[in-house]
XYZ file of C-alpha atoms in Angstrom:
696
model
C -38.004 -91.411 -55.946
C -41.785 -90.809 -56.415
C -43.869 -87.734 -56.748
C -45.496 -86.010 -54.019
C -49.859 -86.158 -54.858
C -49.367 -88.211 -58.045
C -50.375 -91.933 -57.513
C -53.490 -90.299 -54.961
C -53.910 -87.605 -58.042
C -54.040 -90.261 -61.070
C -56.144 -92.391 -59.054
C -59.024 -90.585 -57.199
C -59.148 -86.986 -59.898
C -58.878 -88.901 -63.463
C -60.925 -91.230 -64.730
C -59.442 -94.155 -67.741
C -56.262 -93.269 -65.923
C -56.202 -96.969 -64.392
C -57.834 -99.531 -66.157
C -57.992 -103.354 -64.793
C -55.515 -105.455 -66.679
C -55.762 -109.514 -67.473
C -52.516 -110.547 -67.295
C -52.525 -113.687 -68.828
C -54.914 -111.767 -71.277
C -51.767 -108.597 -71.670
C -48.733 -112.126 -72.207
C -51.087 -113.470 -74.597
C -51.190 -109.898 -75.941
C -46.839 -108.889 -75.628
C -46.187 -113.205 -77.423
C -48.314 -111.422 -80.610
C -46.964 -108.248 -80.356
C -43.269 -110.036 -80.078
C -43.038 -113.093 -80.964
C -40.630 -115.661 -80.063
C -40.087 -113.204 -76.640
C -41.540 -114.452 -73.452
C -43.366 -111.922 -71.813
C -41.555 -110.550 -69.018
C -41.923 -108.010 -65.871
C -40.143 -106.024 -64.295
C -40.644 -106.148 -60.420
C -39.641 -104.086 -58.360
C -38.068 -105.998 -55.701
C -38.774 -103.335 -52.677
C -42.296 -102.043 -53.337
C -43.153 -106.018 -52.845
C -42.452 -106.177 -49.614
C -45.388 -106.330 -47.748
C -47.472 -107.636 -50.387
C -44.976 -110.757 -50.204
C -44.568 -110.564 -46.096
C -48.063 -111.421 -45.506
C -46.691 -114.607 -42.173
C -49.524 -113.332 -39.849
C -46.585 -112.659 -36.879
C -44.150 -110.230 -37.840
C -42.421 -109.198 -34.701
C -40.542 -112.288 -33.700
C -37.560 -111.962 -36.157
C -39.037 -113.360 -39.078
C -41.170 -116.532 -40.125
C -39.254 -117.853 -42.870
C -39.993 -120.378 -43.742
C -43.498 -119.709 -44.237
C -42.227 -116.455 -45.745
C -39.977 -118.499 -48.543
C -43.015 -120.657 -48.906
C -45.100 -117.496 -50.197
C -42.983 -116.449 -52.474
C -43.020 -120.198 -54.109
C -46.530 -119.311 -54.208
C -46.104 -115.842 -55.758
C -42.951 -117.023 -58.666
C -45.269 -120.177 -58.860
C -48.344 -117.775 -60.279
C -46.669 -116.225 -62.919
C -44.734 -118.699 -64.483
C -48.264 -120.510 -65.524
C -49.692 -117.503 -67.100
C -46.307 -118.028 -68.600
C -45.208 -114.763 -67.514
C -41.409 -113.561 -66.806
C -39.598 -112.405 -63.419
C -36.799 -109.632 -63.250
C -36.451 -108.762 -59.624
C -34.780 -106.014 -58.574
C -33.426 -104.566 -55.764
C -32.130 -101.532 -54.353
C -28.321 -102.312 -54.281
C -27.083 -98.099 -53.167
C -28.553 -95.292 -52.540
C -27.292 -92.083 -53.700
C -25.856 -88.679 -52.119
C -28.858 -86.695 -52.819
C -30.750 -89.502 -51.257
C -29.758 -90.022 -48.379
C -31.606 -86.833 -46.858
C -34.848 -88.509 -47.735
C -34.012 -92.090 -47.057
C -32.471 -90.741 -43.485
C -36.152 -89.156 -42.783
C -37.992 -92.048 -43.503
C -35.689 -93.993 -41.557
C -35.877 -91.796 -38.267
C -40.195 -91.489 -38.976
C -40.033 -95.766 -39.196
C -38.242 -95.622 -35.582
C -40.996 -93.813 -34.232
C -43.208 -96.531 -34.786
C -40.753 -99.449 -33.687
C -40.776 -97.373 -30.063
C -45.320 -97.194 -30.644
C -44.742 -101.173 -31.204
C -42.529 -101.855 -28.002
C -44.980 -99.856 -25.845
C -47.758 -101.724 -27.782
C -46.168 -104.845 -26.498
C -45.369 -103.377 -23.079
C -48.870 -102.508 -22.153
C -50.859 -105.183 -23.701
C -47.927 -108.353 -23.857
C -49.556 -109.218 -27.533
C -48.047 -107.873 -31.467
C -49.470 -105.115 -32.248
C -52.193 -105.080 -35.740
C -50.953 -104.223 -38.429
C -50.999 -100.688 -38.410
C -47.848 -101.059 -36.985
C -46.347 -103.408 -38.872
C -42.300 -103.333 -39.281
C -41.297 -106.061 -41.301
C -38.854 -108.923 -40.091
C -34.879 -107.020 -40.210
C -33.298 -107.828 -44.100
C -36.301 -109.139 -45.588
C -35.127 -106.758 -48.442
C -32.013 -108.137 -48.296
C -32.999 -112.229 -47.595
C -35.819 -111.831 -50.421
C -33.186 -111.107 -53.404
C -31.563 -114.813 -52.319
C -34.783 -116.134 -51.664
C -35.852 -115.544 -55.617
C -32.871 -116.884 -56.788
C -32.971 -119.601 -54.181
C -35.827 -119.868 -56.611
C -34.488 -119.997 -60.038
C -35.560 -116.429 -60.479
C -33.906 -113.795 -62.181
C -32.771 -111.349 -59.536
C -30.284 -108.182 -59.895
C -29.669 -105.898 -57.344
C -28.563 -102.215 -58.681
C -25.557 -100.250 -58.877
C -27.256 -97.086 -59.929
C -31.242 -95.226 -58.081
C -33.406 -98.594 -58.603
C -36.614 -96.996 -60.568
C -33.519 -95.639 -63.499
C -32.842 -99.243 -64.060
C -36.100 -101.045 -63.467
C -37.321 -98.359 -65.774
C -34.300 -98.875 -68.462
C -34.747 -102.634 -68.669
C -37.799 -102.911 -68.804
C -37.726 -100.178 -72.023
C -34.127 -102.050 -73.433
C -36.068 -105.677 -73.358
C -39.420 -104.715 -74.534
C -41.014 -105.770 -70.969
C -44.072 -105.772 -71.212
C -44.321 -103.685 -67.793
C -43.260 -102.611 -64.875
C -44.338 -103.560 -61.737
C -43.957 -101.360 -58.627
C -46.239 -98.989 -55.901
C -44.194 -95.350 -56.821
C -45.152 -92.900 -59.378
C -41.848 -92.593 -60.704
C -43.557 -95.374 -63.497
C -45.854 -92.968 -64.582
C -43.296 -90.543 -65.399
C -40.694 -92.830 -66.889
C -41.419 -93.220 -70.605
C -40.448 -96.846 -70.494
C -42.848 -99.993 -70.066
C -46.933 -99.793 -69.212
C -46.805 -99.609 -65.704
C -48.559 -102.002 -62.947
C -49.770 -101.831 -59.547
C -48.068 -103.721 -56.589
C -50.976 -102.805 -54.349
C -53.704 -103.973 -56.767
C -52.266 -106.994 -57.559
C -55.263 -109.551 -57.027
C -52.984 -113.049 -57.500
C -55.899 -115.620 -57.491
C -57.185 -113.837 -60.796
C -53.419 -112.696 -62.640
C -55.390 -109.389 -62.990
C -53.999 -105.890 -61.306
C -54.482 -101.661 -62.601
C -53.009 -100.501 -64.666
C -52.072 -96.491 -64.587
C -51.785 -95.028 -68.046
C -48.848 -92.414 -68.565
C -50.825 -91.440 -72.158
C -54.115 -90.679 -70.094
C -52.549 -88.284 -67.513
C -50.961 -86.468 -70.258
C -54.194 -85.949 -72.217
C -56.142 -84.885 -69.431
C -53.519 -82.577 -68.565
C -52.951 -81.432 -71.544
C -48.514 -82.547 -71.641
C -46.970 -83.931 -73.360
C -45.169 -87.997 -73.198
C -41.683 -85.604 -72.050
C -43.246 -83.010 -70.809
C -43.745 -85.445 -67.863
C -40.228 -85.722 -65.811
C -40.730 -81.834 -65.326
C -43.828 -82.103 -63.497
C -42.487 -84.822 -61.438
C -39.986 -81.871 -59.926
C -42.030 -79.328 -60.484
C -44.686 -81.059 -57.974
C -41.428 -82.268 -56.019
C -39.667 -85.550 -55.643
C -36.601 -86.981 -53.890
C -33.872 -85.056 -56.589
C -36.171 -81.352 -55.949
C -37.477 -81.369 -52.929
C -41.065 -79.733 -52.327
C -40.301 -77.028 -50.715
C -37.645 -75.869 -52.744
C -40.369 -74.558 -55.695
C -42.642 -74.336 -53.670
C -42.663 -70.094 -54.908
C -42.977 -71.340 -57.876
C -45.987 -73.640 -57.469
C -48.096 -70.667 -55.485
C -47.570 -68.323 -58.877
C -49.068 -71.538 -60.437
C -51.685 -71.751 -58.335
C -52.742 -67.593 -58.271
C -52.830 -67.918 -61.799
C -55.052 -71.513 -61.347
C -57.738 -69.451 -59.443
C -57.587 -66.981 -61.293
C -58.899 -68.168 -64.112
C -61.503 -71.340 -62.178
C -63.541 -69.899 -59.600
C -63.989 -73.283 -58.037
C -60.359 -75.199 -57.877
C -60.763 -78.976 -57.400
C -58.770 -81.006 -54.742
C -56.083 -81.247 -56.374
C -55.929 -78.630 -58.271
C -51.862 -78.314 -58.016
C -51.175 -80.385 -60.245
C -53.140 -79.315 -62.669
C -51.829 -75.980 -61.976
C -48.511 -77.057 -62.731
C -49.228 -78.889 -66.332
C -51.374 -75.679 -67.387
C -48.250 -73.729 -66.575
C -45.930 -76.822 -68.214
C -47.607 -76.151 -70.924
C -47.851 -72.413 -71.499
C -44.396 -72.442 -71.631
C -44.475 -75.131 -75.012
C -43.163 -73.094 -77.811
C -43.426 -74.084 -81.744
C -42.327 -77.492 -83.159
C -38.624 -77.291 -83.198
C -37.867 -74.094 -81.681
C -36.207 -75.352 -77.788
C -38.133 -74.126 -75.268
C -36.004 -74.888 -71.601
C -36.275 -74.318 -68.201
C -33.503 -71.756 -68.188
C -36.647 -69.638 -70.332
C -38.692 -70.223 -66.382
C -38.603 -68.000 -63.691
C -36.521 -69.645 -61.856
C -33.049 -68.723 -59.834
C -30.206 -69.954 -61.676
C -29.500 -72.668 -58.636
C -33.098 -73.560 -58.995
C -32.449 -73.808 -62.897
C -29.916 -76.278 -62.531
C -31.590 -78.373 -60.142
C -34.316 -78.750 -62.163
C -32.234 -79.165 -64.841
C -31.079 -82.127 -63.385
C -34.122 -83.441 -61.796
C -34.904 -84.043 -65.439
C -32.302 -85.554 -66.315
C -33.147 -88.119 -63.656
C -35.703 -89.661 -66.410
C -34.303 -89.608 -69.002
C -33.240 -93.371 -70.130
C -30.595 -94.427 -72.844
C -31.244 -92.912 -75.852
C -34.355 -90.269 -74.751
C -33.613 -86.675 -75.459
C -36.203 -83.932 -74.027
C -36.367 -80.536 -75.292
C -35.782 -78.784 -71.516
C -33.064 -79.556 -71.248
C -29.401 -79.886 -73.705
C -28.268 -82.974 -72.919
C -28.792 -86.700 -72.654
C -29.445 -88.274 -69.581
C -26.467 -88.672 -66.998
C -23.415 -90.943 -66.346
C -23.744 -92.850 -63.329
C -23.275 -90.722 -60.315
C -19.575 -91.050 -59.945
C -18.335 -92.993 -55.901
C -16.195 -92.327 -53.679
C -12.528 -93.879 -54.840
C -11.758 -96.765 -53.391
C -10.429 -98.618 -56.119
C -7.268 -98.256 -55.689
C -7.328 -100.800 -52.724
C -7.471 -103.606 -55.069
C -6.409 -104.803 -58.431
C -9.188 -104.157 -61.537
C -9.915 -108.369 -61.019
C -11.075 -107.567 -57.966
C -13.454 -104.233 -58.813
C -15.001 -106.023 -62.146
C -15.631 -109.231 -59.610
C -17.145 -107.286 -57.343
C -19.586 -105.510 -59.204
C -20.773 -108.617 -61.080
C -21.563 -110.363 -58.242
C -23.323 -106.740 -56.898
C -25.791 -106.865 -59.808
C -26.205 -110.967 -59.960
C -27.242 -110.591 -55.944
C -24.931 -113.053 -54.786
C -22.888 -110.977 -53.053
C -23.593 -108.741 -49.912
C -22.202 -105.189 -49.243
C -18.493 -106.011 -50.809
C -19.733 -103.940 -53.414
C -20.635 -101.362 -51.542
C -17.749 -100.878 -49.620
C -15.241 -101.345 -52.449
C -16.762 -98.743 -54.842
C -18.496 -96.745 -52.680
C -17.141 -96.916 -48.727
C -20.590 -96.753 -47.670
C -22.498 -98.924 -45.993
C -25.672 -98.833 -44.761
C -28.247 -100.497 -42.208
C -31.753 -100.091 -42.012
C -34.398 -100.036 -38.537
C -34.254 -102.223 -36.704
C -36.870 -104.096 -34.019
C -34.942 -102.297 -31.350
C -36.224 -101.216 -27.951
C -35.021 -98.165 -26.846
C -35.521 -99.344 -22.996
C -33.725 -101.995 -23.281
C -29.865 -100.751 -20.844
C -28.803 -104.977 -21.384
C -28.490 -105.397 -24.163
C -25.926 -103.500 -26.994
C -27.743 -102.186 -30.602
C -27.203 -104.848 -33.241
C -25.156 -101.449 -35.075
C -22.605 -101.132 -31.673
C -22.468 -105.003 -31.122
C -21.161 -106.319 -35.326
C -19.571 -103.345 -35.409
C -16.128 -104.941 -34.377
C -16.868 -107.771 -37.479
C -17.363 -105.495 -40.004
C -14.077 -103.447 -38.894
C -12.513 -107.123 -39.558
C -14.243 -107.137 -42.851
C -13.316 -103.673 -44.001
C -9.728 -104.924 -42.895
C -9.825 -107.562 -45.091
C -11.651 -105.640 -48.139
C -9.213 -102.911 -47.387
C -5.771 -103.111 -46.967
C -3.183 -100.537 -47.043
C -0.719 -100.872 -49.776
C 2.740 -101.339 -47.556
C 3.966 -98.262 -47.594
C 0.927 -96.591 -48.379
C -1.213 -94.755 -46.136
C -4.221 -95.929 -43.895
C -7.301 -96.647 -45.831
C -9.911 -94.439 -45.731
C -12.762 -94.846 -42.825
C -15.802 -96.820 -43.943
C -18.870 -93.973 -43.995
C -21.430 -96.065 -42.329
C -25.202 -95.196 -42.372
C -26.790 -97.748 -39.730
C -30.135 -96.753 -37.859
C -31.011 -97.392 -33.795
C -32.536 -95.628 -30.948
C -30.370 -92.144 -29.987
C -28.565 -92.415 -33.379
C -29.755 -88.915 -35.168
C -28.112 -89.762 -38.476
C -27.407 -86.601 -38.749
C -23.601 -88.102 -40.002
C -22.236 -91.335 -41.270
C -20.217 -92.961 -38.162
C -16.726 -93.118 -39.387
C -15.272 -96.839 -38.930
C -12.239 -97.583 -39.695
C -10.706 -100.979 -41.424
C -9.034 -102.923 -38.649
C -6.291 -106.646 -40.037
C -7.198 -109.785 -38.833
C -4.640 -110.000 -37.016
C -3.714 -113.940 -38.661
C 0.177 -115.112 -38.625
C 1.926 -113.491 -42.039
C -0.949 -110.273 -42.262
C -4.092 -110.984 -43.997
C -4.472 -113.119 -46.720
C -4.162 -112.164 -50.813
C -8.145 -111.887 -51.867
C -7.730 -112.604 -54.998
C -6.086 -115.881 -53.822
C -9.060 -116.354 -51.458
C -11.991 -114.804 -54.458
C -10.294 -116.585 -57.514
C -7.947 -119.529 -55.981
C -8.301 -123.249 -56.263
C -7.642 -126.757 -54.236
C -8.036 -127.340 -50.891
C -5.774 -125.523 -48.879
C -7.345 -122.409 -50.566
C -10.739 -123.940 -48.737
C -9.325 -123.324 -45.310
C -7.590 -120.600 -45.838
C -11.232 -119.233 -47.018
C -12.847 -120.846 -43.288
C -10.159 -119.306 -41.204
C -10.961 -115.509 -43.379
C -14.495 -116.306 -42.534
C -14.232 -117.406 -38.510
C -11.238 -114.463 -38.294
C -13.607 -111.464 -38.885
C -15.013 -112.315 -36.020
C -12.710 -113.155 -34.345
C -13.142 -117.270 -33.301
C -10.144 -118.094 -36.099
C -8.121 -120.068 -33.044
C -11.900 -122.318 -32.840
C -11.712 -123.888 -36.265
C -12.022 -127.370 -35.990
C -14.407 -127.289 -33.123
C -17.132 -125.223 -35.330
C -16.156 -126.819 -38.540
C -17.436 -130.162 -37.010
C -21.103 -128.811 -37.570
C -23.194 -128.551 -39.814
C -22.861 -124.906 -41.994
C -26.712 -124.207 -40.306
C -25.948 -125.247 -36.965
C -21.920 -123.753 -37.207
C -24.066 -120.499 -37.970
C -26.159 -120.557 -34.960
C -23.316 -121.595 -32.672
C -21.065 -118.616 -34.303
C -23.375 -116.375 -34.027
C -24.276 -117.123 -30.013
C -20.319 -117.027 -29.202
C -19.612 -113.604 -31.060
C -22.718 -112.299 -28.887
C -21.438 -114.002 -25.574
C -18.589 -112.279 -26.131
C -19.390 -108.801 -26.701
C -21.039 -108.813 -23.439
C -24.528 -108.369 -24.232
C -25.572 -109.699 -20.550
C -26.630 -113.034 -22.498
C -28.020 -115.387 -19.712
C -27.701 -119.687 -20.021
C -31.232 -119.627 -20.403
C -31.254 -117.800 -23.936
C -28.110 -119.928 -24.632
C -31.817 -122.561 -24.399
C -33.694 -120.433 -26.643
C -31.768 -119.823 -29.630
C -29.892 -123.464 -29.537
C -33.719 -125.051 -29.156
C -35.007 -123.394 -31.621
C -31.863 -124.232 -34.442
C -32.713 -127.829 -33.758
C -36.081 -128.006 -33.255
C -36.570 -125.401 -36.824
C -34.368 -128.105 -38.791
C -37.006 -130.794 -38.274
C -39.949 -128.707 -39.088
C -41.822 -127.729 -41.852
C -43.307 -124.634 -42.759
C -46.874 -125.964 -42.030
C -45.681 -127.296 -38.318
C -43.609 -124.354 -37.421
C -47.995 -122.506 -38.217
C -48.928 -124.448 -35.299
C -46.532 -122.432 -32.986
C -48.072 -120.473 -30.563
C -46.373 -118.389 -27.983
C -48.869 -117.091 -24.956
C -47.631 -113.803 -24.577
C -45.486 -111.756 -26.418
C -42.054 -110.278 -24.716
C -40.470 -107.474 -25.090
C -36.595 -109.129 -24.975
C -37.148 -111.852 -26.563
C -38.145 -109.482 -29.672
C -34.985 -107.717 -29.380
C -33.252 -110.855 -29.023
C -35.231 -112.190 -32.310
C -34.290 -109.188 -34.710
C -30.729 -109.127 -33.278
C -29.811 -112.687 -34.016
C -31.016 -111.739 -37.860
C -28.839 -108.918 -38.156
C -26.066 -111.071 -37.677
C -27.262 -113.701 -39.920
C -26.488 -110.695 -42.246
C -23.087 -110.423 -41.290
C -22.036 -113.712 -41.327
C -23.270 -113.273 -45.406
C -21.283 -110.133 -46.048
C -18.639 -111.723 -44.565
C -18.812 -115.262 -46.107
C -19.056 -112.893 -49.472
C -15.678 -111.479 -48.856
C -13.918 -114.111 -48.424
C -15.368 -116.211 -51.468
C -17.802 -118.217 -50.319
C -15.713 -120.922 -48.315
C -20.091 -122.067 -47.284
C -22.943 -122.200 -49.879
C -24.957 -119.162 -49.058
C -29.080 -120.955 -48.183
C -26.796 -122.816 -46.050
C -26.276 -119.586 -44.186
C -29.923 -118.496 -45.144
C -32.525 -117.623 -41.597
C -34.589 -120.278 -43.340
C -32.278 -122.685 -42.323
C -31.256 -121.548 -39.073
C -34.154 -119.603 -37.640
C -38.151 -118.919 -37.260
C -38.956 -115.447 -34.866
C -42.358 -117.768 -34.006
C -40.404 -120.116 -32.735
C -37.786 -118.739 -31.220
C -39.631 -116.657 -29.140
C -41.507 -120.468 -27.332
C -38.953 -121.250 -26.777
C -37.745 -118.168 -25.337
C -40.101 -117.836 -23.047
C -40.307 -122.254 -21.983
C -36.126 -121.274 -20.906
C -37.184 -117.917 -18.332
C -39.939 -120.288 -17.013
C -37.158 -123.452 -16.229
C -38.356 -125.583 -18.285
C -35.915 -129.179 -19.089
C -34.135 -129.719 -21.726
C -36.183 -132.253 -22.952
C -39.405 -130.150 -22.680
C -37.185 -127.430 -24.848
C -36.379 -130.274 -26.767
C -40.106 -131.080 -28.013
C -39.028 -134.840 -26.248
C -37.310 -135.693 -29.083
C -34.060 -137.602 -27.749
C -32.081 -136.869 -31.158
C -33.072 -133.958 -30.814
C -32.009 -133.636 -26.862
C -28.719 -135.116 -27.544
C -27.825 -132.829 -30.213
C -28.444 -129.163 -28.649
C -26.690 -130.489 -25.813
C -24.017 -131.052 -27.681
C -23.630 -127.370 -28.963
C -24.563 -125.851 -25.874
C -21.560 -127.301 -24.287
C -19.297 -126.642 -28.062
C -20.732 -122.433 -26.589
C -20.160 -122.622 -23.373
C -16.701 -124.220 -23.400
C -15.576 -121.613 -26.265
C -16.987 -118.415 -24.125
C -15.072 -120.674 -20.460
C -12.185 -120.122 -22.936
C -12.071 -116.686 -23.620
C -12.784 -116.009 -20.385
C -16.647 -115.497 -20.614
C -18.420 -117.218 -18.332
C -22.647 -117.359 -19.118
C -24.615 -117.721 -15.930
C -27.999 -118.933 -15.364
C -30.652 -115.733 -15.199
C -33.880 -116.642 -15.503
C -36.380 -112.918 -16.204
C -39.769 -112.853 -15.181
C -42.301 -113.626 -18.395
C -45.973 -113.592 -17.997
C -47.498 -117.368 -18.316
C -50.423 -116.778 -19.757
C -52.510 -114.025 -22.106
C -53.054 -111.047 -20.706
C -56.892 -110.775 -19.384
C -58.930 -109.274 -23.143
C -56.556 -109.490 -25.235
C -56.699 -110.776 -28.660
C -54.694 -113.155 -29.971
C -53.431 -111.280 -33.401
C -52.075 -114.629 -35.459
C -56.215 -114.403 -35.808
C -55.657 -111.890 -38.169
C -56.397 -112.554 -41.673
C -54.186 -112.868 -44.838
C -54.106 -110.899 -47.088
C -56.057 -112.039 -49.612
C -53.231 -111.842 -52.382
C -52.363 -115.373 -51.247
C -54.323 -118.599 -51.370
C -54.611 -119.583 -47.131
C -52.787 -122.769 -46.643
C -56.164 -124.078 -44.806
C -57.031 -124.486 -41.166
C -54.540 -124.234 -38.658
C -54.537 -127.915 -36.599
C -55.151 -127.763 -33.115
C -52.594 -125.631 -31.400
C -51.290 -127.455 -29.013
C -47.660 -125.591 -27.518
C -44.762 -127.841 -27.086
C -45.897 -130.717 -28.228
C -43.697 -134.227 -29.052
C -43.778 -134.588 -33.172
C -44.311 -137.780 -34.324
C -42.330 -138.897 -36.346
C -40.434 -142.091 -35.478
C -36.810 -143.806 -34.924
C -36.164 -143.662 -38.882
C -37.423 -140.290 -39.782
C -35.146 -138.869 -36.133
C -31.963 -140.407 -37.280
C -32.427 -139.105 -41.830
C -34.660 -135.915 -40.662
C -33.701 -134.657 -37.294
C -30.580 -135.993 -35.991
C -27.250 -135.612 -36.605
C -24.755 -138.926 -36.765
C -20.988 -138.927 -35.399
C -18.313 -139.648 -37.908
C -14.624 -140.584 -37.039
C -12.167 -138.197 -37.762
C -9.576 -138.575 -35.421
C -9.403 -140.460 -32.453
C -11.621 -138.421 -29.653
C -13.399 -135.898 -31.866
C -16.188 -136.325 -34.150
C -17.966 -134.915 -36.414
C -22.319 -134.908 -37.116
C -24.132 -134.136 -40.142
C -27.911 -133.201 -40.296
C -28.665 -136.071 -43.550
C -30.419 -134.420 -46.408
C -33.637 -133.176 -46.015
C -34.738 -132.046 -49.313
C -33.206 -133.274 -52.821
C -30.251 -131.417 -54.309
C -30.914 -129.420 -57.416
C -28.306 -127.641 -59.665
C -29.876 -124.749 -58.800
C -30.396 -125.393 -55.490
C -33.996 -124.847 -53.874
C -35.681 -126.147 -51.120
C -38.989 -127.131 -51.792
C -41.805 -127.248 -48.068
C -44.727 -129.576 -48.216
């Protein structure tokens, strides 16, 4: 939730509340206090995203392989210190938080508009003061952490509450976040993410006990303090009249009111309302209207963890908020499996559709002035309609399933109300496949059914045999390019070449090699194409979840399919008329694979009546005069620097030798039947029981 102004107050006005701590020492103290218990931190994943994404390039769609390496460094530092991490990510947006969610999304839209203005004016990435995290970063971070062997959970209610509950229930050594609500919850110590020094394993602990001592309050008073000051549950303007009275009384007593006098004034008011021990105080005693009392009581209850009570309200912590009733469209087994997969961060979107009938998508780097490219929310809507139709089929003889409420952010959408999107059946012979068979069935026939259903979501089931000839990561790229092209997106042949050449090249590059990629100028349209593709990968993951996982999830992840900076460089090359050999960096096996992929994409589109034409766009040929290369900005000191970059050489051939080309980068044909071949990429990384690619 977050308490207005409290974090700054604690950091600046209360000496001793913020104390630097050594995490190794904390872990050792925890081991002594809890013998046999592994020191554990409950980590607020959403609060860590800006810390984790310290990649110098951010505007191009994401440097995903580098990002995975940075996450591995983060996890490795705590593992070396003997500290277990449990990560939590927001899995739902509760109804009473929607208003604040919308405000934040509209505010970010303004920042995105400034990003595109800067790019068009200067031809370069803005500084980090305008940093907009890559699309889907939270979603892909969950899967990335799981691939690194970390316990990761997606919440089914307000994330702060679940994190605080877990930390209390499991005797965690701390909660790592950047949210003042963790000063209010009576749970494990609150540790600051923003003050974390990973190389020294130190951070700052914010002490709720010291805060209470300075304000003359009890721990049980903190929830009331938070609500009167204003948070997501009790809007700040709602109780302005009460705070004004508190301030007036405070000024009457103190001629000089400190800068943070509001917090002192409210705390003084709460303290004055205390009753003798054993006598209930109750919010009913406060000078408020009945409506404000109800709102305040509900706000206080939100901070009560299981088993906790408050003298200010008459009941225990609240039950999980009810969600829309969609269960009549699915069996109990399906509903239970959807919830379990959601909590384990194994699926995406499915739980939200089945339980709440509500989905949302945050901001995307989209140019409001771009007319040729449809916004991602609209471009992928037909696929989502069929996804909803698979998950919410109307039983025979019953009324159709209700529309799913979509809160999708895109330029021009003021989010005043959700878009209502009706489910659409897949249109396969015999109707939709049974969800129970897709999720729980076994055998080759069920596997084939899952693949067909997956492709039917994108209306490409007629080309199952063509697409299955490819390894999964390249199948994902080809499928998305075909889908985008068929949605009347004005995708040109040069755009297709850029997408495909980067998809082939990225498979043969380590993250350190990708760090060497440079672009001479940043193009606004290429930015939007990069984000459009990454959003498409999220739709693929949702479809894979809904169809019972016909493909391994890690094969659909961006670190196996996409690098933003590499795509940007290929886009500039393709639109300047580079040859296939130049696009593929002089690697003959890459050129061969690239041409096969392009032929497949163009052939499928042609069979659907869509011709993709060459339409080279005018792009700048060099860095604008006087501009600085933003890729030289310093990496935040939380992570080790990988060392000096090699001398940048744009699009230089990789010296690998013929054997490396065949085993690392090339595809070997395997005959399926006369006239057809299947291309497989030789494994680049060893396979672990919990698959985790290692990037040198």
